[in-house]
């Protein structure tokens, strides 16, 4: 079966002969150039034949065009000694509460937005009909904190009227972005929330400043995409709130937080993506230990509707040969 057929089967509640997997990662510094990102993503998929293709941009693509200054990793660095791996904001574009009301909706035909649309278009075209292509899209709150740092939380709580003006602009920009993805026939979005976690915000705050804006973006892809993933980033995900979003699959740091796969399955009937500790087990475990790790994940998901994946991007220090080992071990997992 092609990867696209395997995902369709899982969504239909069918069992696969061999479990599904995707161990996605970043590709710095190549992800700064859309053509290089396309090449790297295609090479990655052609080598591993993952069950879906994730378009993983550099993590600051959604804020670049609003003027934050970014320091990018050096091309010839050595991980982890001289390489940070990702871009770092050195000067936030939002500094004062009043700055939020001065944001303008970004055009889609220039800058980082245009580059990101181009990369998604070319990757989608390459794998159309072969593997689902899912494009990383940040929630408005996630984009907001990337362009302001933790000052965002202060502005949100002390100057909500200013902050909401900014959220409205970010949301409209993000809607325009996902509409372009739909035009280019992306199969879904990987909708990443970094603030829907109890150690960053209260549920009441997320209900006011997160959920209404998130749902506007998901509404823009309803009926136009078929494999959307809700990524709940953080140490204490608001699972009960975010799981209810209109998506087909959910992903969180199940190996690092209190909410395990079995707990997620008891609360949700959506397809689950997870089960792999990308920081330690994938990197360090023996083959026998990694197999036991994978088997434990499958045993937790009673209906076997699981795609093996990390809680978030696999760190750059993990050699891709380990991905080969993990894929080979899937053949030994009992379902």
Short mmCIF file of C-alpha atoms in Angstrom, two decimals:
data_model
loop_
_atom_site.label_atom_id
_atom_site.label_comp_id
_atom_site.label_asym_id
_atom_site.label_seq_id
_atom_site.Cartn_x
_atom_site.Cartn_y
_atom_site.Cartn_z
CA UNK A 1 0.00 0.00 0.00
CA UNK A 2 1.08 3.56 -0.65
CA UNK A 3 1.45 5.81 2.41
CA UNK A 4 -1.70 7.68 1.42
CA UNK A 5 -3.66 4.41 1.35
CA UNK A 6 -2.29 3.44 4.76
CA UNK A 7 -3.40 6.73 6.33
CA UNK A 8 -6.81 6.39 4.70
CA UNK A 9 -7.08 2.88 6.14
CA UNK A 10 -6.18 4.05 9.65
CA UNK A 11 -8.73 6.86 9.48
CA UNK A 12 -11.32 4.30 8.42
CA UNK A 13 -10.52 2.21 11.51
CA UNK A 14 -8.68 -0.54 9.66
CA UNK A 15 -5.59 -2.37 10.88
CA UNK A 16 -2.27 -2.17 9.02
CA UNK A 17 0.08 -5.10 8.46
CA UNK A 18 2.99 -2.96 9.70
CA UNK A 19 2.47 0.03 12.00
CA UNK A 20 2.68 3.55 10.57
CA UNK A 21 5.46 6.00 11.44
CA UNK A 22 6.87 9.48 10.85
CA UNK A 23 9.94 10.77 12.72
CA UNK A 24 9.94 14.36 11.52
CA UNK A 25 12.79 16.83 12.10
CA UNK A 26 14.09 20.28 11.17
CA UNK A 27 16.60 20.89 8.38
CA UNK A 28 18.67 23.90 9.41
CA UNK A 29 20.15 25.91 7.84
CA UNK A 30 18.64 24.70 4.56
CA UNK A 31 15.11 25.55 5.73
CA UNK A 32 15.93 29.25 5.31
CA UNK A 33 15.70 28.78 1.51
CA UNK A 34 12.45 27.33 0.14
CA UNK A 35 14.18 25.49 -2.71
CA UNK A 36 16.65 23.89 -0.31
CA UNK A 37 13.83 22.95 2.07
CA UNK A 38 11.99 21.28 -0.81
CA UNK A 39 15.10 19.27 -1.70
CA UNK A 40 15.74 18.19 1.89
CA UNK A 41 12.11 17.23 2.51
CA UNK A 42 11.93 15.18 -0.67
CA UNK A 43 15.22 13.43 0.11
CA UNK A 44 14.02 12.66 3.63
CA UNK A 45 10.74 11.20 2.42
CA UNK A 46 12.35 9.22 -0.40
CA UNK A 47 14.80 7.66 2.04
CA UNK A 48 12.32 6.67 4.75
CA UNK A 49 8.94 6.48 2.98
CA UNK A 50 7.09 7.86 5.99
CA UNK A 51 3.33 7.40 6.09
CA UNK A 52 2.83 11.14 5.65
CA UNK A 53 5.08 14.04 4.65
CA UNK A 54 5.41 16.86 7.16
CA UNK A 55 6.50 20.23 5.79
CA UNK A 56 8.63 21.46 8.69
CA UNK A 57 9.63 25.08 8.18
CA UNK A 58 12.18 26.89 10.30
CA UNK A 59 10.30 27.77 13.44
CA UNK A 60 10.20 31.54 12.87
CA UNK A 61 8.71 31.64 9.39
CA UNK A 62 5.39 33.03 10.61
CA UNK A 63 6.96 36.14 12.22
CA UNK A 64 9.74 37.10 9.80
CA UNK A 65 7.68 39.47 7.69
CA UNK A 66 6.61 41.45 10.78
CA UNK A 67 10.17 42.61 11.37
CA UNK A 68 11.72 40.64 14.21
CA UNK A 69 15.49 40.38 13.87
CA UNK A 70 16.73 36.80 13.76
CA UNK A 71 20.16 35.22 14.14
CA UNK A 72 20.40 32.12 11.95
CA UNK A 73 22.65 29.10 12.54
CA UNK A 74 25.87 28.91 10.57
CA UNK A 75 25.88 26.58 7.59
CA UNK A 76 29.18 24.89 8.45
CA UNK A 77 28.62 24.43 12.16
CA UNK A 78 29.14 21.19 14.06
CA UNK A 79 26.27 19.88 16.16
CA UNK A 80 26.06 20.41 19.09
CA UNK A 81 29.27 22.30 19.80
CA UNK A 82 28.99 25.33 17.51
CA UNK A 83 25.47 24.97 16.16
CA UNK A 84 22.28 26.17 17.81
CA UNK A 85 20.32 24.36 15.12
CA UNK A 86 17.52 26.92 14.89
CA UNK A 87 17.12 30.65 14.41
CA UNK A 88 16.97 32.84 17.51
CA UNK A 89 15.11 36.16 17.78
CA UNK A 90 17.56 38.87 18.83
CA UNK A 91 15.12 41.79 18.65
CA UNK A 92 11.36 41.27 18.98
CA UNK A 93 9.13 43.31 16.67
CA UNK A 94 6.57 43.70 19.47
CA UNK A 95 7.93 45.58 22.48
CA UNK A 96 5.11 47.77 23.81
CA UNK A 97 1.42 46.96 24.27
CA UNK A 98 0.53 49.56 21.64
CA UNK A 99 2.60 47.69 19.03
CA UNK A 100 -0.11 45.04 18.72
CA UNK A 101 -2.60 47.48 17.23
CA UNK A 102 -0.10 48.59 14.60
CA UNK A 103 0.25 45.18 12.93
CA UNK A 104 -0.89 44.89 9.32
CA UNK A 105 -2.13 41.78 7.52
CA UNK A 106 0.76 40.27 5.57
CA UNK A 107 0.67 39.82 1.78
CA UNK A 108 1.00 36.24 0.57
CA UNK A 109 3.03 37.06 -2.54
CA UNK A 110 6.25 38.26 -0.94
CA UNK A 111 8.71 37.53 1.84
CA UNK A 112 8.57 34.53 4.13
CA UNK A 113 4.90 33.90 3.40
CA UNK A 114 5.55 33.54 -0.32
CA UNK A 115 8.59 31.34 0.31
CA UNK A 116 6.63 29.07 2.63
CA UNK A 117 3.75 28.76 0.18
CA UNK A 118 6.18 27.91 -2.61
CA UNK A 119 7.87 25.17 -0.56
CA UNK A 120 4.54 23.61 0.37
CA UNK A 121 3.36 23.78 -3.24
CA UNK A 122 6.42 21.98 -4.62
CA UNK A 123 6.43 19.29 -1.93
CA UNK A 124 2.70 18.69 -2.35
CA UNK A 125 3.10 18.41 -6.11
CA UNK A 126 5.90 15.85 -5.73
CA UNK A 127 3.95 13.50 -3.43
CA UNK A 128 0.39 14.01 -4.73
CA UNK A 129 -1.45 10.71 -4.72
CA UNK A 130 1.48 8.97 -3.05
CA UNK A 131 1.71 10.32 0.51
CA UNK A 132 -0.37 12.89 2.42
CA UNK A 133 1.40 16.24 2.75
CA UNK A 134 0.77 18.04 6.04
CA UNK A 135 2.07 21.62 6.43
CA UNK A 136 3.14 23.17 9.73
CA UNK A 137 0.90 26.08 10.76
CA UNK A 138 1.22 27.86 14.09
CA UNK A 139 -1.75 28.94 16.16
CA UNK A 140 -2.12 32.73 16.45
CA UNK A 141 -1.00 32.71 20.09
CA UNK A 142 2.09 30.74 19.14
CA UNK A 143 2.99 33.26 16.45
CA UNK A 144 2.28 36.09 18.90
CA UNK A 145 4.71 34.83 21.54
CA UNK A 146 7.39 34.18 18.92
CA UNK A 147 7.29 37.85 17.94
CA UNK A 148 7.16 39.30 21.46
CA UNK A 149 8.60 36.78 23.90
CA UNK A 150 7.07 36.38 27.34
CA UNK A 151 6.03 40.04 27.29
CA UNK A 152 3.07 38.71 25.36
CA UNK A 153 1.62 37.21 28.53
CA UNK A 154 1.89 40.54 30.31
CA UNK A 155 0.32 42.43 27.41
CA UNK A 156 -2.44 39.83 27.12
CA UNK A 157 -3.37 40.18 30.79
CA UNK A 158 -2.91 43.93 31.25
CA UNK A 159 -3.86 45.30 27.82
CA UNK A 160 -6.26 42.76 26.31
CA UNK A 161 -7.86 45.30 23.95
CA UNK A 162 -4.52 46.01 22.27
CA UNK A 163 -3.50 42.37 22.26
CA UNK A 164 -6.73 41.19 20.64
CA UNK A 165 -6.20 43.69 17.81
CA UNK A 166 -2.90 41.99 17.12
CA UNK A 167 -4.43 38.51 17.37
CA UNK A 168 -7.06 39.47 14.81
CA UNK A 169 -4.37 40.50 12.31
CA UNK A 170 -2.31 37.37 12.95
CA UNK A 171 -5.42 35.23 12.55
CA UNK A 172 -6.42 36.87 9.27
CA UNK A 173 -2.87 36.45 7.96
CA UNK A 174 -2.83 32.78 8.99
CA UNK A 175 -6.21 32.17 7.36
CA UNK A 176 -4.92 33.67 4.13
CA UNK A 177 -1.87 31.40 4.40
CA UNK A 178 -3.87 28.19 4.87
CA UNK A 179 -6.16 29.18 2.00
CA UNK A 180 -3.07 29.25 -0.22
CA UNK A 181 -2.12 25.80 1.06
CA UNK A 182 -5.59 24.56 0.16
CA UNK A 183 -5.30 26.07 -3.34
CA UNK A 184 -2.08 24.11 -3.78
CA UNK A 185 -3.82 20.91 -2.66
CA UNK A 186 -2.11 20.24 0.65
CA UNK A 187 -3.76 17.29 2.39
CA UNK A 188 -3.78 18.93 5.81
CA UNK A 189 -2.12 21.16 8.36
CA UNK A 190 -0.01 20.31 11.38
CA UNK A 191 -1.61 22.86 13.70
CA UNK A 192 0.94 23.62 16.41
CA UNK A 193 -0.04 25.20 19.72
CA UNK A 194 2.73 26.13 22.16
CA UNK A 195 0.50 28.00 24.64
CA UNK A 196 -2.30 25.48 25.19
CA UNK A 197 -0.51 24.15 28.26
CA UNK A 198 -1.44 24.67 31.91
CA UNK A 199 2.02 25.89 32.91
CA UNK A 200 1.75 28.85 30.52
CA UNK A 201 -1.89 29.93 30.61
CA UNK A 202 -5.14 29.15 32.40
CA UNK A 203 -7.98 27.41 30.60
CA UNK A 204 -10.06 30.57 30.92
CA UNK A 205 -7.29 32.56 29.23
CA UNK A 206 -6.97 30.06 26.41
CA UNK A 207 -10.74 30.02 25.97
CA UNK A 208 -10.60 33.81 25.48
CA UNK A 209 -7.33 34.37 23.62
CA UNK A 210 -6.65 31.02 21.97
CA UNK A 211 -9.61 28.88 21.02
CA UNK A 212 -11.75 31.42 19.10
CA UNK A 213 -8.83 32.34 16.84
CA UNK A 214 -7.66 28.72 16.43
CA UNK A 215 -11.12 27.66 15.30
CA UNK A 216 -11.26 30.37 12.64
CA UNK A 217 -8.18 28.86 11.03
CA UNK A 218 -9.46 25.30 11.26
CA UNK A 219 -12.77 26.48 9.79
CA UNK A 220 -10.85 27.72 6.73
CA UNK A 221 -9.68 24.17 5.95
CA UNK A 222 -12.83 22.24 6.85
CA UNK A 223 -14.03 20.13 3.93
CA UNK A 224 -10.97 21.18 1.92
CA UNK A 225 -8.34 19.06 3.66
CA UNK A 226 -8.68 15.55 5.06
CA UNK A 227 -5.71 14.89 7.35
CA UNK A 228 -5.25 17.64 9.92
CA UNK A 229 -3.16 17.13 13.04
CA UNK A 230 -3.46 19.00 16.34
CA UNK A 231 -0.02 19.28 17.95
CA UNK A 232 -0.26 20.05 21.68
CA UNK A 233 3.19 21.32 22.57
CA UNK A 234 4.16 21.72 26.20
CA UNK A 235 4.64 20.10 29.58
CA UNK A 236 0.99 20.13 30.63
CA UNK A 237 -1.22 20.12 27.51
CA UNK A 238 -4.84 21.25 27.71
CA UNK A 239 -5.82 17.95 26.18
CA UNK A 240 -9.53 18.05 26.98
CA UNK A 241 -9.87 21.44 25.27
CA UNK A 242 -7.63 20.92 22.23
CA UNK A 243 -8.70 17.34 21.52
CA UNK A 244 -12.16 18.61 20.67
CA UNK A 245 -10.86 20.65 17.74
CA UNK A 246 -12.11 19.52 14.28
CA UNK A 247 -9.00 17.55 13.28
CA UNK A 248 -8.36 13.95 12.33
CA UNK A 249 -5.29 13.27 14.50
CA UNK A 250 -3.68 14.46 17.74
CA UNK A 251 -0.05 14.60 18.86
CA UNK A 252 1.52 15.52 22.19
CA UNK A 253 4.63 14.72 24.28
CA UNK A 254 3.12 11.50 25.62
CA UNK A 255 6.50 10.13 26.74
CA UNK A 256 7.40 13.25 28.71
CA UNK A 257 4.15 14.35 30.37
CA UNK A 258 1.67 12.74 32.74
CA UNK A 259 -0.89 12.12 29.99
CA UNK A 260 0.13 8.81 28.41
CA UNK A 261 -1.10 7.24 25.17
CA UNK A 262 -3.58 5.04 27.03
CA UNK A 263 -5.00 8.14 28.73
CA UNK A 264 -5.30 9.94 25.43
CA UNK A 265 -7.09 6.98 23.87
CA UNK A 266 -9.57 6.83 26.75
CA UNK A 267 -10.41 10.50 26.17
CA UNK A 268 -10.38 10.65 22.36
CA UNK A 269 -11.38 8.61 19.34
CA UNK A 270 -9.06 10.53 17.01
CA UNK A 271 -6.01 8.98 15.38
CA UNK A 272 -3.05 9.26 17.76
CA UNK A 273 0.49 10.19 16.70
CA UNK A 274 3.20 9.56 19.27
CA UNK A 275 4.83 6.86 21.36
CA UNK A 276 8.48 7.69 20.61
CA UNK A 277 10.82 9.38 23.11
CA UNK A 278 12.82 11.40 20.61
CA UNK A 279 15.29 12.82 23.12
CA UNK A 280 16.68 9.76 24.86
CA UNK A 281 15.28 6.36 23.82
CA UNK A 282 15.47 6.89 20.05
CA UNK A 283 19.00 8.23 20.45
CA UNK A 284 20.50 5.90 23.04
CA UNK A 285 18.53 2.66 23.37
CA UNK A 286 19.71 -0.72 22.15
CA UNK A 287 17.66 -2.37 19.44
CA UNK A 288 15.99 -4.56 22.06
CA UNK A 289 15.16 -1.58 24.25
CA UNK A 290 13.81 0.42 21.33
CA UNK A 291 11.63 -2.49 20.24
CA UNK A 292 10.25 -2.79 23.78
CA UNK A 293 9.60 0.97 23.74
CA UNK A 294 7.67 0.72 20.48
CA UNK A 295 5.75 -2.33 21.66
CA UNK A 296 4.76 -0.57 24.87
CA UNK A 297 3.28 2.30 22.83
CA UNK A 298 1.21 -0.04 20.68
CA UNK A 299 0.01 -1.94 23.75
CA UNK A 300 -1.33 1.31 25.21
CA UNK A 301 -3.56 2.00 22.20
CA UNK A 302 -6.26 -0.61 22.38
CA UNK A 303 -7.75 -0.02 18.94
CA UNK A 304 -4.24 0.16 17.34
CA UNK A 305 -5.06 3.44 15.57
CA UNK A 306 -1.56 4.76 16.18
CA UNK A 307 1.08 6.42 14.02
CA UNK A 308 4.46 6.24 15.71
CA UNK A 309 5.97 9.69 16.02
CA UNK A 310 7.88 12.01 18.36
CA UNK A 311 6.30 14.46 20.78
CA UNK A 312 7.89 17.17 18.63
CA UNK A 313 10.75 17.41 16.12
CA UNK A 314 13.47 14.81 16.60
CA UNK A 315 16.61 16.65 17.81
CA UNK A 316 19.38 17.22 15.32
CA UNK A 317 21.83 15.19 17.40
CA UNK A 318 19.95 11.97 16.61
CA UNK A 319 21.66 10.28 13.65
CA UNK A 320 19.25 9.44 10.85
CA UNK A 321 20.57 5.88 10.84
CA UNK A 322 18.54 5.47 14.03
CA UNK A 323 15.43 6.22 11.99
CA UNK A 324 16.28 3.23 9.79
CA UNK A 325 16.58 1.03 12.86
CA UNK A 326 13.20 2.20 14.19
CA UNK A 327 11.48 1.58 10.86
CA UNK A 328 12.95 -1.92 10.63
CA UNK A 329 11.82 -2.74 14.17
CA UNK A 330 8.22 -1.90 13.24
CA UNK A 331 8.07 -5.28 11.48
CA UNK A 332 8.50 -6.95 14.87
CA UNK A 333 5.82 -4.99 16.74
CA UNK A 334 2.80 -7.10 17.67
CA UNK A 335 -0.59 -5.51 17.08
#
